[in-house]
């Protein structure tokens, strides 16, 4: 149960484990989280920080969030606790074919014009930044294979990155509960997934062909520079930048422009938009932007 906050007093926020967080502890951790992930948590996320990090305190046998903060800052030279803290605090909501209009745009505009272009650079390179547990990346792979059936892992390359190592290992395993099958069109489900058996009973498994197109790696988008050298045809960075402050968002848009081929596309989440970069990107659809310049 969560009780309302009382400024500065321990006992202000309770969770099931009876751990409490003071306003000062919340402010310290909130700043630490923003510095390391870019995620700018608002004042009313105190209960969320308390509950999501409570398992880390329990893991270390700590009673106070201030002690956990000291652990992060002074007693984590290898950065292992930083990774565990990030895995606990991040939000991973995603779906297969989420915000379907982007997949339609790829199918109807991007892939046909790429195939027609005699000077196209190969392979076709997609980046799913902030990919979460893989649904977005595998949806991209299915869309690409459907639109360009003669292509394979040699001419379609999908990089899928996230800051969270737990969601990435889930993504790389490519095993999902059967209930998610409703998000995938029937024909694609049959073509690209297997029905789980024995220990995977009740699950669906991504087929090796689909997996071969996607490469999962950990990447914190705040890292500068990014380790990729080749430019992308399309970047999906959806439903993350909304949590960043305006300055960090602008910085991301500039860096993503630098990571795209001329004429390449940047897809954002439904409530995200680029403001004031008209000389760099132009809007070509809902939360869909094209980098200016000839492809
Ligand atoms: C809400 S999910 C979005 C998943 C997917 N793009 C979609 O729209 O369905 C946001 C993801 O961003 C990741 N994330 C948070 N901070 C990040 C950062 N600084 N760098 C890279 N990924 C980050 C989280 O771990 C989470 O998996």
PDB file of C-alpha atoms and ligand atoms in Angstrom:
ATOM      1  CA  UNK A   1       0.000   0.000   0.000  1.00  0.00           C
ATOM      2  CA  UNK A   2       1.217   3.535  -0.737  1.00  0.00           C
ATOM      3  CA  UNK A   3       0.504   6.464   1.541  1.00  0.00           C
ATOM      4  CA  UNK A   4       0.736  10.152   0.565  1.00  0.00           C
ATOM      5  CA  UNK A   5       4.032  11.965   1.059  1.00  0.00           C
ATOM      6  CA  UNK A   6       4.881  14.203   4.031  1.00  0.00           C
ATOM      7  CA  UNK A   7       7.796  16.500   3.194  1.00  0.00           C
ATOM      8  CA  UNK A   8      11.118  15.392   4.608  1.00  0.00           C
ATOM      9  CA  UNK A   9       9.777  12.756   6.996  1.00  0.00           C
ATOM     10  CA  UNK A  10      10.820   9.136   6.861  1.00  0.00           C
ATOM     11  CA  UNK A  11       7.690   7.053   6.727  1.00  0.00           C
ATOM     12  CA  UNK A  12       6.134   9.300   4.115  1.00  0.00           C
ATOM     13  CA  UNK A  13       5.962   6.642   1.406  1.00  0.00           C
ATOM     14  CA  UNK A  14       5.395   3.007   2.227  1.00  0.00           C
ATOM     15  CA  UNK A  15       5.530   0.001   0.000  1.00  0.00           C
ATOM     16  CA  UNK A  16       4.872  -3.641   0.730  1.00  0.00           C
ATOM     17  CA  UNK A  17       8.351  -4.126   2.158  1.00  0.00           C
ATOM     18  CA  UNK A  18       7.755  -1.227   4.606  1.00  0.00           C
ATOM     19  CA  UNK A  19      10.711   0.646   3.094  1.00  0.00           C
ATOM     20  CA  UNK A  20      10.236   4.409   3.041  1.00  0.00           C
ATOM     21  CA  UNK A  21      11.825   7.191   1.027  1.00  0.00           C
ATOM     22  CA  UNK A  22      12.220  10.806   2.154  1.00  0.00           C
ATOM     23  CA  UNK A  23      11.930  13.781  -0.185  1.00  0.00           C
ATOM     24  CA  UNK A  24      15.697  14.339   0.006  1.00  0.00           C
ATOM     25  CA  UNK A  25      16.483  10.740  -0.818  1.00  0.00           C
ATOM     26  CA  UNK A  26      14.079  10.929  -3.750  1.00  0.00           C
ATOM     27  CA  UNK A  27      15.732  14.120  -5.065  1.00  0.00           C
ATOM     28  CA  UNK A  28      19.218  12.570  -4.841  1.00  0.00           C
ATOM     29  CA  UNK A  29      18.183   9.399  -6.653  1.00  0.00           C
ATOM     30  CA  UNK A  30      16.114  11.287  -9.212  1.00  0.00           C
ATOM     31  CA  UNK A  31      19.153  13.380 -10.179  1.00  0.00           C
ATOM     32  CA  UNK A  32      21.351  10.272 -10.283  1.00  0.00           C
ATOM     33  CA  UNK A  33      18.844   8.507 -12.566  1.00  0.00           C
ATOM     34  CA  UNK A  34      18.661  11.518 -14.893  1.00  0.00           C
ATOM     35  CA  UNK A  35      22.456  11.831 -15.070  1.00  0.00           C
ATOM     36  CA  UNK A  36      22.835   8.141 -15.995  1.00  0.00           C
ATOM     37  CA  UNK A  37      19.809   7.464 -18.216  1.00  0.00           C
ATOM     38  CA  UNK A  38      18.446  10.823 -19.354  1.00  0.00           C
ATOM     39  CA  UNK A  39      15.091   9.960 -17.764  1.00  0.00           C
ATOM     40  CA  UNK A  40      13.759  13.071 -16.027  1.00  0.00           C
ATOM     41  CA  UNK A  41      11.294  11.841 -13.392  1.00  0.00           C
ATOM     42  CA  UNK A  42       8.690  14.333 -12.220  1.00  0.00           C
ATOM     43  CA  UNK A  43       7.994  15.163  -8.548  1.00  0.00           C
ATOM     44  CA  UNK A  44       5.046  12.785  -8.390  1.00  0.00           C
ATOM     45  CA  UNK A  45       7.185   9.717  -9.261  1.00  0.00           C
ATOM     46  CA  UNK A  46       8.391   9.356  -5.665  1.00  0.00           C
ATOM     47  CA  UNK A  47       6.256   6.273  -4.977  1.00  0.00           C
ATOM     48  CA  UNK A  48       7.421   4.700  -8.244  1.00  0.00           C
ATOM     49  CA  UNK A  49      11.119   5.145  -7.364  1.00  0.00           C
ATOM     50  CA  UNK A  50      10.433   3.790  -3.882  1.00  0.00           C
ATOM     51  CA  UNK A  51       8.728   0.650  -5.119  1.00  0.00           C
ATOM     52  CA  UNK A  52      10.930  -0.083  -8.153  1.00  0.00           C
ATOM     53  CA  UNK A  53      14.168   0.263  -6.182  1.00  0.00           C
ATOM     54  CA  UNK A  54      12.916  -1.509  -3.048  1.00  0.00           C
ATOM     55  CA  UNK A  55      14.104  -4.888  -4.372  1.00  0.00           C
ATOM     56  CA  UNK A  56      17.632  -3.478  -4.797  1.00  0.00           C
ATOM     57  CA  UNK A  57      17.628  -2.311  -1.163  1.00  0.00           C
ATOM     58  CA  UNK A  58      16.349  -5.697  -0.032  1.00  0.00           C
ATOM     59  CA  UNK A  59      19.011  -7.399  -2.157  1.00  0.00           C
ATOM     60  CA  UNK A  60      21.728  -5.449  -0.320  1.00  0.00           C
ATOM     61  CA  UNK A  61      20.028  -5.671   3.096  1.00  0.00           C
ATOM     62  CA  UNK A  62      19.657  -1.886   3.279  1.00  0.00           C
ATOM     63  CA  UNK A  63      16.968   0.011   5.207  1.00  0.00           C
ATOM     64  CA  UNK A  64      17.459   3.506   3.798  1.00  0.00           C
ATOM     65  CA  UNK A  65      17.504   4.902   0.265  1.00  0.00           C
ATOM     66  CA  UNK A  66      20.312   7.268   1.334  1.00  0.00           C
ATOM     67  CA  UNK A  67      22.506   4.197   2.015  1.00  0.00           C
ATOM     68  CA  UNK A  68      21.593   2.836  -1.411  1.00  0.00           C
ATOM     69  CA  UNK A  69      22.592   6.160  -2.968  1.00  0.00           C
ATOM     70  CA  UNK A  70      25.987   5.980  -1.190  1.00  0.00           C
ATOM     71  CA  UNK A  71      26.416   2.424  -2.485  1.00  0.00           C
ATOM     72  CA  UNK A  72      25.758   3.591  -6.064  1.00  0.00           C
ATOM     73  CA  UNK A  73      28.092   6.572  -5.837  1.00  0.00           C
ATOM     74  CA  UNK A  74      30.928   5.216  -3.698  1.00  0.00           C
ATOM     75  CA  UNK A  75      30.835   1.418  -3.610  1.00  0.00           C
ATOM     76  CA  UNK A  76      30.083   0.391  -7.183  1.00  0.00           C
ATOM     77  CA  UNK A  77      33.400   0.661  -9.024  1.00  0.00           C
ATOM     78  CA  UNK A  78      32.471  -1.998 -11.615  1.00  0.00           C
ATOM     79  CA  UNK A  79      29.109  -0.348 -12.326  1.00  0.00           C
ATOM     80  CA  UNK A  80      27.210  -3.622 -11.709  1.00  0.00           C
ATOM     81  CA  UNK A  81      24.754  -2.028  -9.297  1.00  0.00           C
ATOM     82  CA  UNK A  82      24.254   0.866 -11.718  1.00  0.00           C
ATOM     83  CA  UNK A  83      23.108  -1.674 -14.337  1.00  0.00           C
ATOM     84  CA  UNK A  84      20.805  -3.412 -11.836  1.00  0.00           C
ATOM     85  CA  UNK A  85      19.383  -0.043 -10.743  1.00  0.00           C
ATOM     86  CA  UNK A  86      18.714   0.969 -14.366  1.00  0.00           C
ATOM     87  CA  UNK A  87      17.079  -2.410 -15.087  1.00  0.00           C
ATOM     88  CA  UNK A  88      14.792  -1.874 -12.094  1.00  0.00           C
ATOM     89  CA  UNK A  89      13.810   1.720 -12.851  1.00  0.00           C
ATOM     90  CA  UNK A  90      13.127   1.656 -16.609  1.00  0.00           C
ATOM     91  CA  UNK A  91       9.658   1.272 -18.164  1.00  0.00           C
ATOM     92  CA  UNK A  92       9.378  -1.316 -20.945  1.00  0.00           C
ATOM     93  CA  UNK A  93       5.869  -1.217 -22.317  1.00  0.00           C
ATOM     94  CA  UNK A  94       5.925  -2.376 -25.934  1.00  0.00           C
ATOM     95  CA  UNK A  95       3.980  -4.519 -28.409  1.00  0.00           C
ATOM     96  CA  UNK A  96       4.377  -6.258 -31.746  1.00  0.00           C
ATOM     97  CA  UNK A  97       3.411  -3.783 -34.501  1.00  0.00           C
ATOM     98  CA  UNK A  98       2.798  -1.023 -31.945  1.00  0.00           C
ATOM     99  CA  UNK A  99       1.756   2.208 -33.664  1.00  0.00           C
ATOM    100  CA  UNK A 100       1.081   0.342 -36.851  1.00  0.00           C
ATOM    101  CA  UNK A 101       1.214   3.377 -39.154  1.00  0.00           C
ATOM    102  CA  UNK A 102       5.030   3.283 -39.074  1.00  0.00           C
ATOM    103  CA  UNK A 103       5.087  -0.300 -40.353  1.00  0.00           C
ATOM    104  CA  UNK A 104       2.600   0.629 -43.084  1.00  0.00           C
ATOM    105  CA  UNK A 105       4.827   3.554 -44.058  1.00  0.00           C
ATOM    106  CA  UNK A 106       7.812   1.221 -44.342  1.00  0.00           C
ATOM    107  CA  UNK A 107       5.817  -1.244 -46.433  1.00  0.00           C
ATOM    108  CA  UNK A 108       4.185   1.305 -48.746  1.00  0.00           C
ATOM    109  CA  UNK A 109       6.815   4.044 -49.062  1.00  0.00           C
ATOM    110  CA  UNK A 110      10.257   3.213 -47.741  1.00  0.00           C
ATOM    111  CA  UNK A 111      10.884  -0.364 -48.939  1.00  0.00           C
ATOM    112  CA  UNK A 112       9.408   0.106 -52.462  1.00  0.00           C
ATOM    113  CA  UNK A 113      11.491   3.232 -53.103  1.00  0.00           C
ATOM    114  CA  UNK A 114      14.611   1.542 -51.735  1.00  0.00           C
ATOM    115  CA  UNK A 115      14.126  -1.429 -54.072  1.00  0.00           C
ATOM    116  CA  UNK A 116      13.641   0.883 -57.066  1.00  0.00           C
ATOM    117  CA  UNK A 117      16.763   2.926 -56.354  1.00  0.00           C
ATOM    118  CA  UNK A 118      19.610   1.604 -58.561  1.00  0.00           C
ATOM    119  CA  UNK A 119      22.198   3.449 -56.435  1.00  0.00           C
ATOM    120  CA  UNK A 120      20.967   2.055 -53.125  1.00  0.00           C
ATOM    121  CA  UNK A 121      23.559   1.315 -50.503  1.00  0.00           C
ATOM    122  CA  UNK A 122      23.524  -2.222 -49.123  1.00  0.00           C
ATOM    123  CA  UNK A 123      22.546  -3.624 -46.737  1.00  0.00           C
ATOM    124  CA  UNK A 124      19.331  -1.811 -45.760  1.00  0.00           C
ATOM    125  CA  UNK A 125      20.094  -0.697 -42.208  1.00  0.00           C
ATOM    126  CA  UNK A 126      17.480  -0.185 -39.510  1.00  0.00           C
ATOM    127  CA  UNK A 127      18.084   0.812 -35.907  1.00  0.00           C
ATOM    128  CA  UNK A 128      15.548   0.168 -33.171  1.00  0.00           C
ATOM    129  CA  UNK A 129      16.957   2.394 -30.401  1.00  0.00           C
ATOM    130  CA  UNK A 130      15.228   1.751 -27.028  1.00  0.00           C
ATOM    131  CA  UNK A 131      13.941  -1.563 -28.379  1.00  0.00           C
ATOM    132  CA  UNK A 132      12.764  -3.042 -25.042  1.00  0.00           C
ATOM    133  CA  UNK A 133      12.019  -6.801 -25.174  1.00  0.00           C
ATOM    134  CA  UNK A 134      12.316  -7.186 -28.962  1.00  0.00           C
ATOM    135  CA  UNK A 135       8.737  -6.909 -30.230  1.00  0.00           C
ATOM    136  CA  UNK A 136       9.547  -3.720 -32.179  1.00  0.00           C
ATOM    137  CA  UNK A 137      12.703  -5.149 -33.772  1.00  0.00           C
ATOM    138  CA  UNK A 138      11.046  -8.426 -34.814  1.00  0.00           C
ATOM    139  CA  UNK A 139       8.083  -6.457 -36.225  1.00  0.00           C
ATOM    140  CA  UNK A 140      10.587  -4.500 -38.334  1.00  0.00           C
ATOM    141  CA  UNK A 141      12.201  -7.731 -39.511  1.00  0.00           C
ATOM    142  CA  UNK A 142       8.831  -9.250 -40.508  1.00  0.00           C
ATOM    143  CA  UNK A 143       7.820  -6.068 -42.342  1.00  0.00           C
ATOM    144  CA  UNK A 144      11.116  -5.990 -44.252  1.00  0.00           C
ATOM    145  CA  UNK A 145      10.954  -9.662 -45.258  1.00  0.00           C
ATOM    146  CA  UNK A 146       7.340  -9.345 -46.368  1.00  0.00           C
ATOM    147  CA  UNK A 147       8.055  -6.252 -48.468  1.00  0.00           C
ATOM    148  CA  UNK A 148      11.352  -7.551 -49.900  1.00  0.00           C
ATOM    149  CA  UNK A 149      10.966 -11.349 -50.072  1.00  0.00           C
ATOM    150  CA  UNK A 150      14.187 -11.893 -51.990  1.00  0.00           C
ATOM    151  CA  UNK A 151      16.188 -10.180 -49.245  1.00  0.00           C
ATOM    152  CA  UNK A 152      17.800 -12.012 -46.325  1.00  0.00           C
ATOM    153  CA  UNK A 153      20.153 -11.341 -43.438  1.00  0.00           C
ATOM    154  CA  UNK A 154      22.845 -10.268 -45.926  1.00  0.00           C
ATOM    155  CA  UNK A 155      20.846  -7.325 -47.247  1.00  0.00           C
ATOM    156  CA  UNK A 156      18.719  -6.391 -44.235  1.00  0.00           C
ATOM    157  CA  UNK A 157      20.489  -5.457 -41.058  1.00  0.00           C
ATOM    158  CA  UNK A 158      18.576  -4.516 -37.910  1.00  0.00           C
ATOM    159  CA  UNK A 159      20.418  -3.179 -34.901  1.00  0.00           C
ATOM    160  CA  UNK A 160      18.279  -3.273 -31.746  1.00  0.00           C
ATOM    161  CA  UNK A 161      19.636  -1.523 -28.657  1.00  0.00           C
ATOM    162  CA  UNK A 162      18.476  -0.733 -25.149  1.00  0.00           C
ATOM    163  CA  UNK A 163      20.037   0.373 -21.885  1.00  0.00           C
ATOM    164  CA  UNK A 164      18.412  -2.503 -19.972  1.00  0.00           C
ATOM    165  CA  UNK A 165      20.255  -5.833 -20.029  1.00  0.00           C
ATOM    166  CA  UNK A 166      17.242  -7.852 -18.745  1.00  0.00           C
ATOM    167  CA  UNK A 167      14.935  -6.834 -21.599  1.00  0.00           C
ATOM    168  CA  UNK A 168      17.751  -7.407 -24.088  1.00  0.00           C
ATOM    169  CA  UNK A 169      18.269 -11.010 -23.019  1.00  0.00           C
ATOM    170  CA  UNK A 170      14.514 -11.587 -23.246  1.00  0.00           C
ATOM    171  CA  UNK A 171      14.613 -10.036 -26.743  1.00  0.00           C
ATOM    172  CA  UNK A 172      17.559 -12.152 -27.879  1.00  0.00           C
ATOM    173  CA  UNK A 173      15.843 -15.336 -26.629  1.00  0.00           C
ATOM    174  CA  UNK A 174      12.844 -14.479 -28.777  1.00  0.00           C
ATOM    175  CA  UNK A 175      10.385 -16.415 -26.585  1.00  0.00           C
ATOM    176  CA  UNK A 176       7.050 -14.742 -25.842  1.00  0.00           C
ATOM    177  CA  UNK A 177       3.857 -15.779 -24.083  1.00  0.00           C
ATOM    178  CA  UNK A 178       1.125 -17.103 -26.345  1.00  0.00           C
ATOM    179  CA  UNK A 179      -1.134 -14.190 -25.335  1.00  0.00           C
ATOM    180  CA  UNK A 180       1.029 -11.826 -27.413  1.00  0.00           C
ATOM    181  CA  UNK A 181       0.224 -13.820 -30.567  1.00  0.00           C
ATOM    182  CA  UNK A 182      -2.945 -11.723 -30.985  1.00  0.00           C
ATOM    183  CA  UNK A 183      -0.699  -8.725 -31.800  1.00  0.00           C
ATOM    184  CA  UNK A 184       0.737 -10.526 -34.830  1.00  0.00           C
ATOM    185  CA  UNK A 185      -1.220 -11.040 -38.078  1.00  0.00           C
ATOM    186  CA  UNK A 186      -2.102 -14.741 -38.464  1.00  0.00           C
ATOM    187  CA  UNK A 187      -0.085 -15.301 -41.658  1.00  0.00           C
ATOM    188  CA  UNK A 188       3.054 -13.750 -40.142  1.00  0.00           C
ATOM    189  CA  UNK A 189       2.618 -15.756 -36.956  1.00  0.00           C
ATOM    190  CA  UNK A 190       2.692 -18.973 -38.969  1.00  0.00           C
ATOM    191  CA  UNK A 191       5.594 -17.880 -41.149  1.00  0.00           C
ATOM    192  CA  UNK A 192       7.924 -16.477 -38.489  1.00  0.00           C
ATOM    193  CA  UNK A 193       7.076 -18.207 -35.171  1.00  0.00           C
ATOM    194  CA  UNK A 194       7.080 -21.733 -33.787  1.00  0.00           C
ATOM    195  CA  UNK A 195       4.704 -23.087 -31.165  1.00  0.00           C
ATOM    196  CA  UNK A 196       6.632 -23.765 -27.944  1.00  0.00           C
ATOM    197  CA  UNK A 197       6.774 -27.329 -26.646  1.00  0.00           C
ATOM    198  CA  UNK A 198       7.676 -28.989 -23.328  1.00  0.00           C
ATOM    199  CA  UNK A 199       9.348 -26.304 -21.188  1.00  0.00           C
ATOM    200  CA  UNK A 200       8.144 -23.701 -23.715  1.00  0.00           C
ATOM    201  CA  UNK A 201       4.542 -24.911 -23.728  1.00  0.00           C
ATOM    202  CA  UNK A 202       2.213 -21.906 -23.957  1.00  0.00           C
ATOM    203  CA  UNK A 203       4.873 -19.765 -25.628  1.00  0.00           C
ATOM    204  CA  UNK A 204       5.682 -18.663 -29.163  1.00  0.00           C
ATOM    205  CA  UNK A 205       9.284 -18.774 -30.414  1.00  0.00           C
ATOM    206  CA  UNK A 206      10.844 -16.522 -33.052  1.00  0.00           C
ATOM    207  CA  UNK A 207      12.147 -18.630 -35.955  1.00  0.00           C
ATOM    208  CA  UNK A 208      15.897 -18.535 -36.690  1.00  0.00           C
ATOM    209  CA  UNK A 209      15.350 -16.773 -40.048  1.00  0.00           C
ATOM    210  CA  UNK A 210      13.796 -13.763 -38.308  1.00  0.00           C
ATOM    211  CA  UNK A 211      16.397 -13.801 -35.545  1.00  0.00           C
ATOM    212  CA  UNK A 212      19.213 -13.746 -38.086  1.00  0.00           C
ATOM    213  CA  UNK A 213      18.199 -10.250 -39.213  1.00  0.00           C
ATOM    214  CA  UNK A 214      18.325  -8.668 -35.756  1.00  0.00           C
ATOM    215  CA  UNK A 215      21.394  -7.913 -33.627  1.00  0.00           C
ATOM    216  CA  UNK A 216      20.774  -6.945 -30.000  1.00  0.00           C
ATOM    217  CA  UNK A 217      23.316  -4.859 -28.086  1.00  0.00           C
ATOM    218  CA  UNK A 218      23.327  -2.780 -24.942  1.00  0.00           C
ATOM    219  CA  UNK A 219      23.600   0.931 -25.646  1.00  0.00           C
ATOM    220  CA  UNK A 220      22.844   3.884 -23.413  1.00  0.00           C
ATOM    221  CA  UNK A 221      21.740   6.634 -25.796  1.00  0.00           C
ATOM    222  CA  UNK A 222      23.481   9.163 -23.533  1.00  0.00           C
ATOM    223  CA  UNK A 223      26.842   7.571 -24.445  1.00  0.00           C
ATOM    224  CA  UNK A 224      28.771   9.850 -26.728  1.00  0.00           C
ATOM    225  CA  UNK A 225      29.940   8.970 -29.316  1.00  0.00           C
ATOM    226  CA  UNK A 226      27.787   5.984 -30.281  1.00  0.00           C
ATOM    227  CA  UNK A 227      29.892   3.007 -31.401  1.00  0.00           C
ATOM    228  CA  UNK A 228      28.167   2.538 -34.805  1.00  0.00           C
ATOM    229  CA  UNK A 229      30.069   3.747 -37.866  1.00  0.00           C
ATOM    230  CA  UNK A 230      27.747   2.960 -40.762  1.00  0.00           C
ATOM    231  CA  UNK A 231      24.722   5.149 -41.336  1.00  0.00           C
ATOM    232  CA  UNK A 232      21.123   3.953 -41.105  1.00  0.00           C
ATOM    233  CA  UNK A 233      18.245   4.092 -43.596  1.00  0.00           C
ATOM    234  CA  UNK A 234      15.669   4.158 -40.798  1.00  0.00           C
ATOM    235  CA  UNK A 235      15.807   4.816 -37.059  1.00  0.00           C
ATOM    236  CA  UNK A 236      12.951   3.895 -34.727  1.00  0.00           C
ATOM    237  CA  UNK A 237      13.317   5.727 -31.416  1.00  0.00           C
ATOM    238  CA  UNK A 238       9.835   5.487 -29.986  1.00  0.00           C
ATOM    239  CA  UNK A 239       8.402   6.140 -26.550  1.00  0.00           C
ATOM    240  CA  UNK A 240      11.631   6.966 -24.791  1.00  0.00           C
ATOM    241  CA  UNK A 241      12.458  10.597 -25.595  1.00  0.00           C
ATOM    242  CA  UNK A 242       9.216  11.710 -23.931  1.00  0.00           C
ATOM    243  CA  UNK A 243      10.993  10.965 -20.618  1.00  0.00           C
ATOM    244  CA  UNK A 244      14.010  13.163 -21.501  1.00  0.00           C
ATOM    245  CA  UNK A 245      14.223  16.925 -20.918  1.00  0.00           C
ATOM    246  CA  UNK A 246      14.041  19.281 -23.918  1.00  0.00           C
ATOM    247  CA  UNK A 247      17.819  19.861 -24.142  1.00  0.00           C
ATOM    248  CA  UNK A 248      18.571  16.125 -24.148  1.00  0.00           C
ATOM    249  CA  UNK A 249      15.827  15.515 -26.726  1.00  0.00           C
ATOM    250  CA  UNK A 250      17.320  18.157 -29.063  1.00  0.00           C
ATOM    251  CA  UNK A 251      20.746  16.642 -28.637  1.00  0.00           C
ATOM    252  CA  UNK A 252      19.326  13.186 -29.539  1.00  0.00           C
ATOM    253  CA  UNK A 253      17.593  14.545 -32.664  1.00  0.00           C
ATOM    254  CA  UNK A 254      20.868  16.153 -33.840  1.00  0.00           C
ATOM    255  CA  UNK A 255      22.839  12.969 -33.214  1.00  0.00           C
ATOM    256  CA  UNK A 256      20.217  10.793 -34.927  1.00  0.00           C
ATOM    257  CA  UNK A 257      20.350  13.116 -37.932  1.00  0.00           C
ATOM    258  CA  UNK A 258      24.094  12.445 -37.994  1.00  0.00           C
ATOM    259  CA  UNK A 259      23.471   8.678 -37.861  1.00  0.00           C
ATOM    260  CA  UNK A 260      21.054   8.655 -40.843  1.00  0.00           C
ATOM    261  CA  UNK A 261      21.815   8.449 -44.549  1.00  0.00           C
ATOM    262  CA  UNK A 262      20.557  11.504 -46.499  1.00  0.00           C
ATOM    263  CA  UNK A 263      16.841  10.935 -47.128  1.00  0.00           C
ATOM    264  CA  UNK A 264      16.662   8.474 -44.210  1.00  0.00           C
ATOM    265  CA  UNK A 265      13.744   8.337 -41.775  1.00  0.00           C
ATOM    266  CA  UNK A 266      13.314   8.853 -38.042  1.00  0.00           C
ATOM    267  CA  UNK A 267      10.174   7.436 -36.391  1.00  0.00           C
ATOM    268  CA  UNK A 268       9.155   8.716 -32.946  1.00  0.00           C
ATOM    269  CA  UNK A 269       6.477   7.605 -30.479  1.00  0.00           C
ATOM    270  CA  UNK A 270       2.882   8.857 -30.735  1.00  0.00           C
ATOM    271  CA  UNK A 271       3.362  11.710 -28.246  1.00  0.00           C
ATOM    272  CA  UNK A 272       6.860  12.731 -29.376  1.00  0.00           C
ATOM    273  CA  UNK A 273       7.762  15.354 -31.987  1.00  0.00           C
ATOM    274  CA  UNK A 274      10.740  17.267 -33.358  1.00  0.00           C
ATOM    275  CA  UNK A 275      10.449  21.025 -32.933  1.00  0.00           C
ATOM    276  CA  UNK A 276      12.545  23.676 -34.631  1.00  0.00           C
ATOM    277  CA  UNK A 277      14.840  21.562 -36.802  1.00  0.00           C
ATOM    278  CA  UNK A 278      13.133  22.298 -40.115  1.00  0.00           C
ATOM    279  CA  UNK A 279      16.407  22.686 -41.947  1.00  0.00           C
ATOM    280  CA  UNK A 280      17.393  19.139 -40.890  1.00  0.00           C
ATOM    281  CA  UNK A 281      14.170  17.069 -40.867  1.00  0.00           C
ATOM    282  CA  UNK A 282      10.802  17.466 -42.516  1.00  0.00           C
ATOM    283  CA  UNK A 283       7.644  15.743 -41.277  1.00  0.00           C
ATOM    284  CA  UNK A 284       6.275  13.193 -43.758  1.00  0.00           C
ATOM    285  CA  UNK A 285       3.620  11.578 -41.566  1.00  0.00           C
ATOM    286  CA  UNK A 286       2.482  11.258 -37.984  1.00  0.00           C
ATOM    287  CA  UNK A 287       5.659  11.181 -35.822  1.00  0.00           C
ATOM    288  CA  UNK A 288       7.562  10.303 -39.027  1.00  0.00           C
ATOM    289  CA  UNK A 289      10.459  12.502 -40.177  1.00  0.00           C
ATOM    290  CA  UNK A 290      12.740  12.430 -43.195  1.00  0.00           C
ATOM    291  CA  UNK A 291      16.287  13.730 -43.113  1.00  0.00           C
ATOM    292  CA  UNK A 292      16.750  16.357 -45.789  1.00  0.00           C
ATOM    293  CA  UNK A 293      19.173  15.558 -48.603  1.00  0.00           C
ATOM    294  CA  UNK A 294      19.152  13.241 -51.579  1.00  0.00           C
ATOM    295  CA  UNK A 295      19.126   9.508 -50.954  1.00  0.00           C
TER     296      UNK A 295
HETATM  297  C1  LIG B   1       8.646   2.293 -23.224  1.00  0.00           C
HETATM  298  S1  LIG B   1       9.990   1.365 -23.874  1.00  0.00           S
HETATM  299  C2  LIG B   1       9.749   1.623 -25.619  1.00  0.00           C
HETATM  300  C3  LIG B   1       9.882   0.350 -26.429  1.00  0.00           C
HETATM  301  C4  LIG B   1       9.592   0.492 -27.926  1.00  0.00           C
HETATM  302  N1  LIG B   1      10.466   1.451 -28.545  1.00  0.00           N
HETATM  303  C5  LIG B   1       8.144   0.835 -28.188  1.00  0.00           C
HETATM  304  O1  LIG B   1       7.839   1.978 -28.493  1.00  0.00           O
HETATM  305  O2  LIG B   1       7.290  -0.060 -28.063  1.00  0.00           O
HETATM  306  C6  LIG B   1      11.389   2.435 -23.518  1.00  0.00           C
HETATM  307  C7  LIG B   1      12.725   1.697 -23.502  1.00  0.00           C
HETATM  308  O3  LIG B   1      13.770   2.670 -23.409  1.00  0.00           O
HETATM  309  C8  LIG B   1      14.827   2.095 -22.668  1.00  0.00           C
HETATM  310  N2  LIG B   1      15.720   3.177 -22.185  1.00  0.00           N
HETATM  311  C9  LIG B   1      15.565   3.988 -21.121  1.00  0.00           C
HETATM  312  N3  LIG B   1      16.592   4.853 -21.030  1.00  0.00           N
HETATM  313  C10 LIG B   1      17.425   4.583 -22.069  1.00  0.00           C
HETATM  314  C11 LIG B   1      18.658   5.132 -22.522  1.00  0.00           C
HETATM  315  N4  LIG B   1      19.238   6.152 -21.881  1.00  0.00           N
HETATM  316  N5  LIG B   1      19.255   4.579 -23.600  1.00  0.00           N
HETATM  317  C12 LIG B   1      18.676   3.533 -24.259  1.00  0.00           C
HETATM  318  N6  LIG B   1      17.510   2.979 -23.886  1.00  0.00           N
HETATM  319  C13 LIG B   1      16.879   3.498 -22.809  1.00  0.00           C
HETATM  320  C14 LIG B   1      14.115   1.324 -21.565  1.00  0.00           C
HETATM  321  O4  LIG B   1      14.933   0.328 -20.997  1.00  0.00           O
HETATM  322  C15 LIG B   1      12.896   0.773 -22.310  1.00  0.00           C
HETATM  323  O5  LIG B   1      13.122  -0.541 -22.756  1.00  0.00           O
END
